[in-house]
Every structure is written in structure tokens, then in C-alpha cells.
XYZ file of C-alpha atoms in Angstrom:
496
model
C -60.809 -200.110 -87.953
C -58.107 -196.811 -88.354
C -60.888 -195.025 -86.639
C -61.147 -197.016 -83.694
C -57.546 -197.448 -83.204
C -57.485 -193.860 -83.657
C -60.363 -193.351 -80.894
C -58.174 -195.951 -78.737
C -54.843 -194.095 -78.828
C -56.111 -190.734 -78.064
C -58.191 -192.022 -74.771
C -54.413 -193.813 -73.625
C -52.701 -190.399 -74.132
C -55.617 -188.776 -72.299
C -55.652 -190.816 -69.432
C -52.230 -190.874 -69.364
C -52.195 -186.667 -69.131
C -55.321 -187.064 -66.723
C -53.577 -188.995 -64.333
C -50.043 -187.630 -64.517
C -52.015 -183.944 -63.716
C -54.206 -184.428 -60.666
C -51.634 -185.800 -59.090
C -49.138 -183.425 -60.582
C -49.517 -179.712 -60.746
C -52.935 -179.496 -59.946
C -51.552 -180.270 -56.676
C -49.696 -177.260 -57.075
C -52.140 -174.944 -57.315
C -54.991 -176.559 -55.278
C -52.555 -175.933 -52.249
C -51.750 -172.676 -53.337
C -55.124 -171.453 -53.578
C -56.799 -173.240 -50.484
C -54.347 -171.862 -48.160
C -56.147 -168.063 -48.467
C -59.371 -169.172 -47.186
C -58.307 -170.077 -43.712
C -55.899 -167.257 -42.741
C -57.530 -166.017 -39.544
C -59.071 -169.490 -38.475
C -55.299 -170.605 -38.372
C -53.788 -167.877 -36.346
C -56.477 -168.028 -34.358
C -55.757 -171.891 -33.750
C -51.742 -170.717 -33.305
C -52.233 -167.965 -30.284
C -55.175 -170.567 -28.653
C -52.571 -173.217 -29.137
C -49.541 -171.185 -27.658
C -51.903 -170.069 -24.148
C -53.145 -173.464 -23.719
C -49.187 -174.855 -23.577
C -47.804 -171.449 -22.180
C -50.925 -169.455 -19.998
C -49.664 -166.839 -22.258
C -50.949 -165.632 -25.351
C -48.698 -165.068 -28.547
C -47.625 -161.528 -29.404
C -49.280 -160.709 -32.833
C -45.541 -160.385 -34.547
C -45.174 -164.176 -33.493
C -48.320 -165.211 -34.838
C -47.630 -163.296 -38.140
C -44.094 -164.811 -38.332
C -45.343 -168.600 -37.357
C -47.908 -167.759 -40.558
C -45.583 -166.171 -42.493
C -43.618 -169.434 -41.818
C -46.403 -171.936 -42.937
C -46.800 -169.902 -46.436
C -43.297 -169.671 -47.270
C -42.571 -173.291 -45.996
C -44.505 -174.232 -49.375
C -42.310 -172.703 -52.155
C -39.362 -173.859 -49.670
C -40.328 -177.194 -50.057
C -41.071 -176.701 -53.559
C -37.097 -176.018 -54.130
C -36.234 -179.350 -52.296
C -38.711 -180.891 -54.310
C -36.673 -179.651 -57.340
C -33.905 -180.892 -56.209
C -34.954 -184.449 -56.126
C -36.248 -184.782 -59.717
C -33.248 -185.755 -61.208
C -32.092 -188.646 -59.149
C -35.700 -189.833 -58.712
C -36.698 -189.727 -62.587
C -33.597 -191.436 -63.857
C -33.025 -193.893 -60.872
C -37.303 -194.409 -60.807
C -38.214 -193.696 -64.066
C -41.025 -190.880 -64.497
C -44.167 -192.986 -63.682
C -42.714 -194.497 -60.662
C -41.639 -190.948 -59.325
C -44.797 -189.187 -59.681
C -46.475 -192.403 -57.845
C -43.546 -192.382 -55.144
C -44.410 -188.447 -54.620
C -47.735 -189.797 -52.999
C -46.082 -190.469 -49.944
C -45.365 -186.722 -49.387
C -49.075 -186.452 -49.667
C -50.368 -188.931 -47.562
C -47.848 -187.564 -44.807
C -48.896 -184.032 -44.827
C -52.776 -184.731 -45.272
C -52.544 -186.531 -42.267
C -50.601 -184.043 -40.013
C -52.839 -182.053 -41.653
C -56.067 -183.539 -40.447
C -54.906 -184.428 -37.011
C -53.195 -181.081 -36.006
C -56.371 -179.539 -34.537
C -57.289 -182.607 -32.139
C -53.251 -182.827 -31.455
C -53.142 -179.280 -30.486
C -49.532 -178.864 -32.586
C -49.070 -175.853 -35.053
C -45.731 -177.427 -35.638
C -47.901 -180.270 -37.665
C -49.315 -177.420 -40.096
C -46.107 -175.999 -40.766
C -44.032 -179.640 -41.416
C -47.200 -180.299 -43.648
C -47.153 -177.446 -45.690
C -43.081 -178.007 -45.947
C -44.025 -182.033 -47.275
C -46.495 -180.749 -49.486
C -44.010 -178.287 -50.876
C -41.362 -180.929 -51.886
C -44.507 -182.985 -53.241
C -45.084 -179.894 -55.595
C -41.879 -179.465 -56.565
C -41.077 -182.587 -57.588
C -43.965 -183.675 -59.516
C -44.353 -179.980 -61.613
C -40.553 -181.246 -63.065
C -41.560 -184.630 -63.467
C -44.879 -184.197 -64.712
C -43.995 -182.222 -68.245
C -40.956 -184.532 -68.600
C -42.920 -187.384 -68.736
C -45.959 -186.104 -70.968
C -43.496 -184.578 -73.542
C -41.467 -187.913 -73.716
C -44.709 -190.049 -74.041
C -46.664 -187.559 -76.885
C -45.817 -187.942 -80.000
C -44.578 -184.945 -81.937
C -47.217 -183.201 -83.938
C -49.120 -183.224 -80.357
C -46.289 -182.771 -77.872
C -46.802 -178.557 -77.164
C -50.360 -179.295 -76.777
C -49.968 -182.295 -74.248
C -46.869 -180.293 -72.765
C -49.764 -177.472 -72.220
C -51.901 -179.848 -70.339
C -49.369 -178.628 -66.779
C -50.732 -175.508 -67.062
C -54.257 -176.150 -67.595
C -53.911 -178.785 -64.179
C -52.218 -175.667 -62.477
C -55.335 -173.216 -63.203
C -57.523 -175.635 -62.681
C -56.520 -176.580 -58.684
C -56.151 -173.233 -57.902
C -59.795 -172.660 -59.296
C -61.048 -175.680 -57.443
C -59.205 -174.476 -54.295
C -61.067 -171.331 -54.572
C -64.523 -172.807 -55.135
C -64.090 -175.662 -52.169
C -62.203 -172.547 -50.013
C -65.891 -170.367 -50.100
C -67.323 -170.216 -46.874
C -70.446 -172.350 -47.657
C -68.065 -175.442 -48.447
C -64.912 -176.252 -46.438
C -63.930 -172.435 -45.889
C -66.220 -172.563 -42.467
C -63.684 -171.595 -39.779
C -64.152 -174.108 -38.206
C -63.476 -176.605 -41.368
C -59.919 -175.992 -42.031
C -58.008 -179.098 -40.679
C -60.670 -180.564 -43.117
C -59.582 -178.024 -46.057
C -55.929 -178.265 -45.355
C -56.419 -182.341 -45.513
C -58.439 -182.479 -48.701
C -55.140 -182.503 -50.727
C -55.147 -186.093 -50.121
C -58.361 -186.714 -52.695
C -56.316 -186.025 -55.675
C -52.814 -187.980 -54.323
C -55.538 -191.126 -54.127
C -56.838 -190.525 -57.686
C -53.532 -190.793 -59.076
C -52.828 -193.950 -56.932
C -55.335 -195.761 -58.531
C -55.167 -194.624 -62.170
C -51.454 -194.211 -62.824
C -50.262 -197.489 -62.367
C -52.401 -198.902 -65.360
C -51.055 -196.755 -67.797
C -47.617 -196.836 -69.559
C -44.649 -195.426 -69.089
C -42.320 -193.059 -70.744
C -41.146 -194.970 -73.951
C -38.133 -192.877 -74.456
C -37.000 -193.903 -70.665
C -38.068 -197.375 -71.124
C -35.344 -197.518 -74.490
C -32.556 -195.380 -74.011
C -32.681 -195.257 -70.328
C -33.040 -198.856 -69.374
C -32.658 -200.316 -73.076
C -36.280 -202.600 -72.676
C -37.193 -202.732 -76.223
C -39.985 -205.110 -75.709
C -41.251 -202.430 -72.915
C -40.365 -199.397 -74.985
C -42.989 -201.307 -77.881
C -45.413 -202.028 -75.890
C -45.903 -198.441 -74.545
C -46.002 -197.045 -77.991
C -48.367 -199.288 -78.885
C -50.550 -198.280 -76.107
C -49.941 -194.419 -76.716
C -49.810 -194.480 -80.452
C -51.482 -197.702 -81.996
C -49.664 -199.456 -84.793
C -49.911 -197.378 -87.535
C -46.412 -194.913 -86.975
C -45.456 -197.033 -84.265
C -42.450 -198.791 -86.643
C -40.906 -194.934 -87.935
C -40.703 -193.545 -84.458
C -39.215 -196.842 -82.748
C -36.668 -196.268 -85.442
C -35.848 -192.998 -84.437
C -35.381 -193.937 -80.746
C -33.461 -196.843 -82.010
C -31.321 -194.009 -83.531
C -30.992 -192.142 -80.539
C -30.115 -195.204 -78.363
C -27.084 -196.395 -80.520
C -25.512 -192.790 -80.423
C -25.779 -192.444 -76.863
C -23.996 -195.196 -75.661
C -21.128 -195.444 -73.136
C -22.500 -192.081 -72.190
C -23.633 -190.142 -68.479
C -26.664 -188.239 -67.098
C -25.366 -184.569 -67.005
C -24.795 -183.095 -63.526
C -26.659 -179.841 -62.713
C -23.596 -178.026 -62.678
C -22.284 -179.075 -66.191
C -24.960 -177.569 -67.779
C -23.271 -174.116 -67.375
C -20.172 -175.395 -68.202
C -20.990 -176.940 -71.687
C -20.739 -174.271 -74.498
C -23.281 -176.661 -76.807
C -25.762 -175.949 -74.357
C -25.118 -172.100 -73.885
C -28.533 -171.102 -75.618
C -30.385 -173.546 -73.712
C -29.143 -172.683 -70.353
C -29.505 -169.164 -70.849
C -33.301 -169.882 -72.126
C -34.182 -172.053 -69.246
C -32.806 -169.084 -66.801
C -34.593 -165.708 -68.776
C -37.391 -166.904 -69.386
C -37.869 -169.420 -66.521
C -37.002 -166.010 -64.275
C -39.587 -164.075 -66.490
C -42.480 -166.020 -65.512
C -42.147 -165.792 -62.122
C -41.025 -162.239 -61.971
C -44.227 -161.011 -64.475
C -45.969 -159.800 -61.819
C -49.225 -162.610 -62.507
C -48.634 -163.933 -58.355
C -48.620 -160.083 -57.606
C -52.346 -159.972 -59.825
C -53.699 -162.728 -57.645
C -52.759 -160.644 -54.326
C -54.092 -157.339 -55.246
C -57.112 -158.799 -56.984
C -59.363 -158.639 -53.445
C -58.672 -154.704 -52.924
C -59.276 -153.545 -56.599
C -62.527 -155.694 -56.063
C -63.765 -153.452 -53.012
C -62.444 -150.370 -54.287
C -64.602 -151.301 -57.617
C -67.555 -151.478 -55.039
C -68.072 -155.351 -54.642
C -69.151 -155.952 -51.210
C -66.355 -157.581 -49.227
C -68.763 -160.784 -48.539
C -68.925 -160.861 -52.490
C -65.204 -160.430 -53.075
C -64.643 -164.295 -52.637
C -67.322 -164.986 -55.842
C -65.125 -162.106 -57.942
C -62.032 -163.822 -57.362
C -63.053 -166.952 -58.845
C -63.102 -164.898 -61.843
C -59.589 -164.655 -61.473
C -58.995 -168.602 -61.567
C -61.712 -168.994 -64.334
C -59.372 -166.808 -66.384
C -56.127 -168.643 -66.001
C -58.164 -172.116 -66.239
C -59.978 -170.438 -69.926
C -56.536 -169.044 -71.598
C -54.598 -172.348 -70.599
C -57.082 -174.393 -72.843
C -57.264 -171.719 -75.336
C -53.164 -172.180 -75.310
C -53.365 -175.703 -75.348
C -55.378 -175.532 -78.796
C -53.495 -172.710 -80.324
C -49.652 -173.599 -79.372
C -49.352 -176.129 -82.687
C -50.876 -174.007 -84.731
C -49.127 -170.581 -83.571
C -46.112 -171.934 -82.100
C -44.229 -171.270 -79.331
C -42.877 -168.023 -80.205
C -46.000 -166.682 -81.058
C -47.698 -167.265 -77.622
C -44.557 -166.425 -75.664
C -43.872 -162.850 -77.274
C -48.042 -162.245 -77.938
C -48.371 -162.990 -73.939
C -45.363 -161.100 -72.650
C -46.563 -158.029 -74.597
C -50.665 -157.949 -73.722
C -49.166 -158.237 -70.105
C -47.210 -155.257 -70.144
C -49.995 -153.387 -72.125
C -52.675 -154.709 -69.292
C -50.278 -153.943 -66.592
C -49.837 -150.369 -67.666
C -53.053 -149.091 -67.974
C -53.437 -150.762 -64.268
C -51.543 -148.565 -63.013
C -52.778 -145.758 -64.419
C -56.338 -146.834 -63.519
C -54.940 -147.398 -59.771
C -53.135 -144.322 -59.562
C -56.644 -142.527 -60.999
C -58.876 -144.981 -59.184
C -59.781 -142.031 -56.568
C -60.152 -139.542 -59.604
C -63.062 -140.721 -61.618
C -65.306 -143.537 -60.449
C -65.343 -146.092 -63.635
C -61.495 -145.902 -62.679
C -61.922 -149.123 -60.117
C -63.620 -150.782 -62.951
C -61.080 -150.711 -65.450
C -58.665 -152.223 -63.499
C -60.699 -154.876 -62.543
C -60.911 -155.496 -66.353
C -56.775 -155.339 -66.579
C -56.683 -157.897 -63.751
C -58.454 -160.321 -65.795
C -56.954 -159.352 -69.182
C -53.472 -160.025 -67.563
C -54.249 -163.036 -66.151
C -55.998 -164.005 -69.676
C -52.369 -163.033 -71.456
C -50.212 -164.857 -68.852
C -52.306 -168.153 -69.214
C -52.227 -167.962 -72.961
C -48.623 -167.676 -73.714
C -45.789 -167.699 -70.836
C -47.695 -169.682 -68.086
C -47.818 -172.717 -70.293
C -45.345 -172.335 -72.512
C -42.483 -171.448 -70.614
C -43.053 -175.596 -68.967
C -42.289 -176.943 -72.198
C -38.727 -175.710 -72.567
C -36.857 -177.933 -70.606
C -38.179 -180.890 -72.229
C -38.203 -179.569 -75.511
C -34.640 -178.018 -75.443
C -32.607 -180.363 -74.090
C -31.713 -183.837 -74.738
C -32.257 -186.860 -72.919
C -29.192 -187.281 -70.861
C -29.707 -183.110 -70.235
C -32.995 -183.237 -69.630
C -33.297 -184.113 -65.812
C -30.479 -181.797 -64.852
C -32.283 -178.996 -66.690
C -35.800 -179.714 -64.717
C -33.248 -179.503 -61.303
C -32.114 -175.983 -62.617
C -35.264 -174.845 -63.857
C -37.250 -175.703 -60.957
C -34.925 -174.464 -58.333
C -34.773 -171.182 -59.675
C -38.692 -171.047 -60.366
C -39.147 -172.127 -56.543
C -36.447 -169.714 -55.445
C -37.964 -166.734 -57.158
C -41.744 -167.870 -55.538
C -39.887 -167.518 -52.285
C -38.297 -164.474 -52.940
C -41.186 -162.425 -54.283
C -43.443 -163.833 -51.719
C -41.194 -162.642 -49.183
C -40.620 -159.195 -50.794
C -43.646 -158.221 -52.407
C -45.855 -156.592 -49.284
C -42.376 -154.515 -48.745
C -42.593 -153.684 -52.556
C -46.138 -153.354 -52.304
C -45.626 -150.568 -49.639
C -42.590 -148.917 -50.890
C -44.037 -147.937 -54.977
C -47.824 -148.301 -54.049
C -50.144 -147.571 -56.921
C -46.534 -147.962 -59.317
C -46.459 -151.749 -57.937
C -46.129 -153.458 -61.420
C -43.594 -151.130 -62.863
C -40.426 -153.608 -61.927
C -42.800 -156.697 -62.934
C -43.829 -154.771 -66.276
C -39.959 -155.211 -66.994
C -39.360 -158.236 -66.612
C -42.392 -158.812 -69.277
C -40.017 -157.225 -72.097
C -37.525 -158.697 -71.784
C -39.488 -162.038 -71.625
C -40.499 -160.993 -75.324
C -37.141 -159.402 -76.426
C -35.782 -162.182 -75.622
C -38.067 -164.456 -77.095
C -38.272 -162.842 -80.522
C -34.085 -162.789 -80.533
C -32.705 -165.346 -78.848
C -35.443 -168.330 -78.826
C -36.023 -170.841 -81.564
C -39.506 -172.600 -82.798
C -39.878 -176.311 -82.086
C -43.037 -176.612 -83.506
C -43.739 -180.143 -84.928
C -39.709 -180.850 -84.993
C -38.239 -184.263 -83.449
C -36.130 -184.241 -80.562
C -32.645 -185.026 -83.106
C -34.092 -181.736 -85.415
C -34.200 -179.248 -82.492
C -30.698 -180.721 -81.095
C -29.284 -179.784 -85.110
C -30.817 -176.583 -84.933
C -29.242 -175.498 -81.189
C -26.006 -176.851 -82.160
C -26.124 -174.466 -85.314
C -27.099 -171.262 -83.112
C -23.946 -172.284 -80.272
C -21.690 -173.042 -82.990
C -22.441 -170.593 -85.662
C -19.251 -171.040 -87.042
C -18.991 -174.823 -87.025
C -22.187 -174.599 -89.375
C -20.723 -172.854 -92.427
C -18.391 -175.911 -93.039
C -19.296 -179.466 -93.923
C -22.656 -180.841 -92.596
C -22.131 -183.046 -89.572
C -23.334 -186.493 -90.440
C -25.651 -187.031 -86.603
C -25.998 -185.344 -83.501
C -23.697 -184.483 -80.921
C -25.804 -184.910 -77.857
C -25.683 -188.326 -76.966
C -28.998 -188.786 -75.600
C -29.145 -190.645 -71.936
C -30.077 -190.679 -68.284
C -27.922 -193.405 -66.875
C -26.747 -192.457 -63.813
């Protein structure tokens, strides 16, 4: 009977991390991998577009800058999207707000579909903005609401799960992007549209599954909810010691507010979070693993692969991300956070080195091309296993409850800002350092593990009330040499 309530929990909690990913940041990468394949088919569509309306065709700098426009309309959107996950998860809850992101979706899948037969560019570029804030909003929401719903010995590895959705869309986008599927020029409305397949899976399978139990008690104070959910997720064997524990939570964090963005920086008990959150939330996007993807298609011709090949080599690239992610996922309760973190950080600056010696070689001796196609997929192994995953947990992990939100707002703005950023700036760094590329990225990897092995502390298999003792230890070192103190501080809530 154990067994099967066993075998009945852990298909809930599945379904639940299913349906909360294909809808979440598989999203996110799907749209950031599908939108390579149709790069010429789409400025081709903009100039035709622009003589039909004008007699004239676009100067090539205009049709770059209307592209450029639709790519970095994306991570644009992404940082609105951020900015919405706090209101919409506490005034929503997190189930409702990943459902609610649908309509972002549905919106751009159909400007995306129509744009062609409407003759508008402008409908590309106001999609790719919609799907954007979709993005952004559901990669904040998503982790909060798996790591709230898991219970503790499995919360890194569902908190993982993010990152394994994120490898696999962009691996999907890549395969349905080849030219014998929807990569066919003349396919891309199709392509661009196809975002909406997902969006509809988590439609139907979300609803059915329960939400967040730590929103439903110390959020909105449903016990009765809050009971029923962990019964779901958990069966009724621990159900009793962890309602008490919530119970705990709720009666300390009464008569208390959700904490505004802002705050965070100005609350010394949060110092080592906020400044966690920021170095290594900066870290991961400034690693250089975005930069991999982008320079992956050259080292693969200068290595000799055929350019009508190259497409098939860089699915090796998504393969990689998709296998380390669910290595991760396996290894992060057994290592711990740390481990991954600091192991990934430093087998990326290791990889990344001896890239740039093989590209600044690669003319030299001819097995030179070859070794750095093996660094590209060694780096992209080591960012998967540690810092791509990882890195999602923190804000859910390190801060409390009424924290928690405000911390997804800051994390995922600056994530989305940096995107932009080295989006924008990386064919200008790409030009300026040439084969020394990665040498600025390479440094950003140190720190990631200096930091890490100084500064961060391991939550492995510790309740929510343990790691809030522990931080308040490490921002009040001297507050912890005198008496105990008899609870926590943080008053856990989201009430706006």
C-alpha cells in the first residue's frame, strides 16, 4: 500500500514539473533557438514587404536594424516579463500566473501565423516582444512554484527540472528549425507560430494539478486547500510534520507585507542574499555559454563540416546542454549546490582557455579546428551541469516567502538586461578581440567560483526556517555569538 502511495505521489510531482515546464522555460528556449533557422527567409519577407508598400526597396542597414529589432525585442520583453512576476504570483497565485501567461502566447502565435498573408513585419516584431514578456514571466514563476510545491530532500532536483525544460526547447527548436521540417523558407510564419503547441499543452494539463501549498497557507491562509495539495504532492505519510512547519511559518508571519523590489537592497538581513542573487545571477549570463552557441557554426566549418552539415553539428550543441542538465538534476542532492556551482564555473574557464588557444592556432596545425569543437561541447557540458541550473534555484531557496517574489523581479530583470546587453555587444566584441573573444567571459567564470566557494552557503536537504537561521548568522555575525534567538526573523508572506 506505502508503495503505491509512493508510486502515486511521485507521478503528481511529475506532472506537476511536466506541466509547469512546457509551458514554462521550455518556451524560453524553443523561441530562442527557432528564431536562427529563418534569418534570411525573414529579411527577405521585410525588403519584399517594404517595395510592395513603398515601390522602393529597403537599404540593407534597415533591414539589418528591423532584424536586429525582432531579436532583441525578445530579451526586451523578457525584462517586462520580469517585472510582472511579483504582482501576478502573489495577487494570482503561481498556478494561475503561469496559466494567465498563455494569453501572451496565443497573441503572438497568431500575429505570428498571419503576418505573411497580412503583409506586416510590424506583426513579427510585436510577436517576438509578447513572446518575450511570456518568457520572462513564466522562467520566475516557474522555479518559484516547483521549489514551493517539492518537498525538501527533492527540492534542488525538481528546482533543476527549469533547466532541463530550457535545453530541451532549444534542442527541439533546433531539430523542428532543420530544413527538412519547418526550416523550409518558405515555412517560417509556420515555425514562428508553432510556439503555440506547447502554450496549449499547458492549458490542458495545468489546471488539474495542485497548487503551491505554501501560497495556498501563508499567502491566502486556506488550510483545507493547503491539505489537500500536500496530499496530492506528498501522500499521507509526512504530510502531518510538514503542515506543522508551515503552520509555524504562518503564525510568525502575521500582520506582515510582501517586500518591495527596492527594499531588498535596503535590508541588511538580506545583504548576503542580495549580493548572491546579483554575482552569480550576473555570472551566468556573462560566462560566455550564449557567446558558445554563436560561434559554434564557424568552428564547425573551419573543423571541415560542410556548411549543409553544420545544422546536424549544432544539434550537438543542444544535446549537450539537454545531457548535463539531467546529469545535474541527479547529482545536485547528492553533491550539493556548491559543488556543481564552483566544479562548473572552473571546467568552463579550463574549456574556454584552451579554445582560445586552439582558435588562435586553428590556422597552425590542422587537428587545431577539432579541438575546439571538443571545448565547445565540453563548455556547454560544464555550464549545464553546475551554473545553468543551479544558479535558478537561488532565489527560491534564499529568500523567504514574503522576499521571495521581489527577489524573482530583481533576479530576472538583471538576467534579461544582461541577455540584451551582450546580445547587443557581442558581434562588436566579437570583432574588436577576435580569436581572444572569451577572455572577458573567462572572468566572469572565476569569480562565479570565488565567489561561490567564499561567500555562498549549502542548502542541501535544509527547510526553508534552517537556511533563514543560517543567513541571519552570516549578516549578523555578531548577533550570533550571544544568546540563541528562540525563531526566525523573516516573517514569511506575500500579502500584498
Amino acid at each position: 500500500m506505502r508503495a503505491l502511495q509512493r508510486l502515486i505521489q511521485g507521478r503528481v510531482l511529475l506532472l506537476t514539473t511536466c506541466a509547469a515546464g512546457i509551458g514554462g522555460t521550455f518556451q524560453f528556449g524553443y523561441n530562442l533557438s527557432i528564431i536562427n533557422a529563418p534569418t534570411l527567409p525573414i529579411q527577405e519577407f521585410i525588403n519584399e514587404t517594404w517595395w510592395l508598400r513603398t515601390g522602393q526597396p529597403l537599404p540593407n542597414h534597415l533591414v539589418l536594424f528591423v532584424w536586429s529589432l525582432i531579436v532583441s525585442l525578445y530579451p526586451l520583453g523578457g525584462l517586462f516579463g520580469a517585472l510582472l512576476t511579483g504582482p501576478l504570483a502573489v495577487l494570482l497565485g503561481r498556478k494561475k500566473s503561469l496559466l494567465v501567461n498563455n494569453v501572451f502566447v496565443v497573441a503572438a502565435a497568431t500575429l505570428f501565423g498571419f503576418s505573411r498573408q497580412a503583409g506586416s513585419f510590424e506583426m513579427i516584431v510585436l510577436g517576438r516582444l509578447l513572446m518575450g514578456i511570456s518568457a520572462g514571466l513564466s522562467m520566475n514563476v516557474q522555479p518559484m512554484y516547483l521549489g514551493e510545491s517539492a518537498p525538501k530532500e527533492l527540492r534542488g532536483a525538481v528546482a533543476m527540472t527549469p533547466a532541463i525544460f530550457t535545453a530541451l526547447g532549444i534542442l527541439i527548436g533546433q531539430v523542428v528549425g532543420l530544413r527538412e521540417l519547418l526550416g523550409d523558407p518558405g515555412a517560417w510564419p509556420l515555425l514562428l507560430a508553432s510556439c503555440l503547441v506547447p502554450g496549449l499543452l499547458q492549458l490542458a494539463s495545468l489546471p488539474l494539478l495542485p497548487e503551491s501549498p505554501r501560497y495556498l497557507l501563508i499567502d491566502r491562509g486556506d488550510t483545507e486547500a493547503c491539505l489537500a495539495a500536500l496530499q496530492r504532492l506528498r501522500g499521507t505519510a509526512d504530510v502531518v510534520r510538514e503542515l506543522e512547519e508551515l503552520e509555524e511559518e504562518r503564525v510568525a508571519c502575521q500582520d506582515q507585507r510582501t517586500r518591495r523590489p527596492w527594499e531588498l537592497f535596503q535590508d541588511r538581513g538580506l545583504r548576503r542574499q542580495v549580493m548572491s542573487l546579483v554575482v552569480l545571477g550576473s555570472a551566468v549570463e556573462l560566462c560566455g555559454n550564449d557567446s558558445v552557441y554563436a560561434y559554434a557554426s564557424s568552428v564547425f566549418q573551419a573543423a571541415g563540416i560542410p556548411e549543409e552539415k553544420v545544422q546536424y553539428a549544432v544539434l550537438g550543441t543542444g544535446s549537450c546542454e539537454l545531457l548535463a542538465a539531467c546529469l545535474s538534476c541527479v547529482l545536485i542532492e547528492r553533491s550539493g549546490r556548491r559543488v556543481l556551482l564552483i566544479g562548473g564555473y572552473c571546467l568552463m574557464t579550463c574549456w574556454g582557455s584552451i579554445f582560445t588557444v586552439a582558435l588562435c592556432l586553428q590556422s597552425s596545425f590542422s587537428w587545431m579546428p577539432y579541438l575546439a569543437m571538443s571545448c565547445i561541447f565540453a563548455f556547454i557540458l560544464s555550464f549545464g551541469i553546475g551554473p545553468a541550473g543551479v544558479t535558478g534555484i537561488l532565489a527560491t531557496e534564499l529568500f523567504d516567502q514574503k522576499s521571495r517574489p521581489a527577489a524573482y523581479m530583481v533576479g530576472g530583470a538583471l538576467v534579461w538586461t544582461l541577455l540584451f546587453l551582450v546580445g547587443l555587444g557581442f558581434p562588436f566584441i566579437k570583432e574588436g578581440l577576435s580569436h581572444f573573444l572569451y577572455m572577458p567571459f573567462l572572468a566572469f567564470c572565476v569569480c562565479g567560483a570565488i565567489y561561490t566557494g567564499f561567500f555562498l552557503p549549502e542548502t542541501k536537504g535544509k527547510t526553508f526556517l534552517e537556511i533563514s537561521e543560517e543567513l541571519h548568522r552570516l549578516n549578523f555575525p555578531r548577533q550570533s555569538q550571544g544568546p540563541k534567538r528562540m525563531g526566525p526573523e523573516v516573517i514569511l508572506s506575500t500579502e500584498l
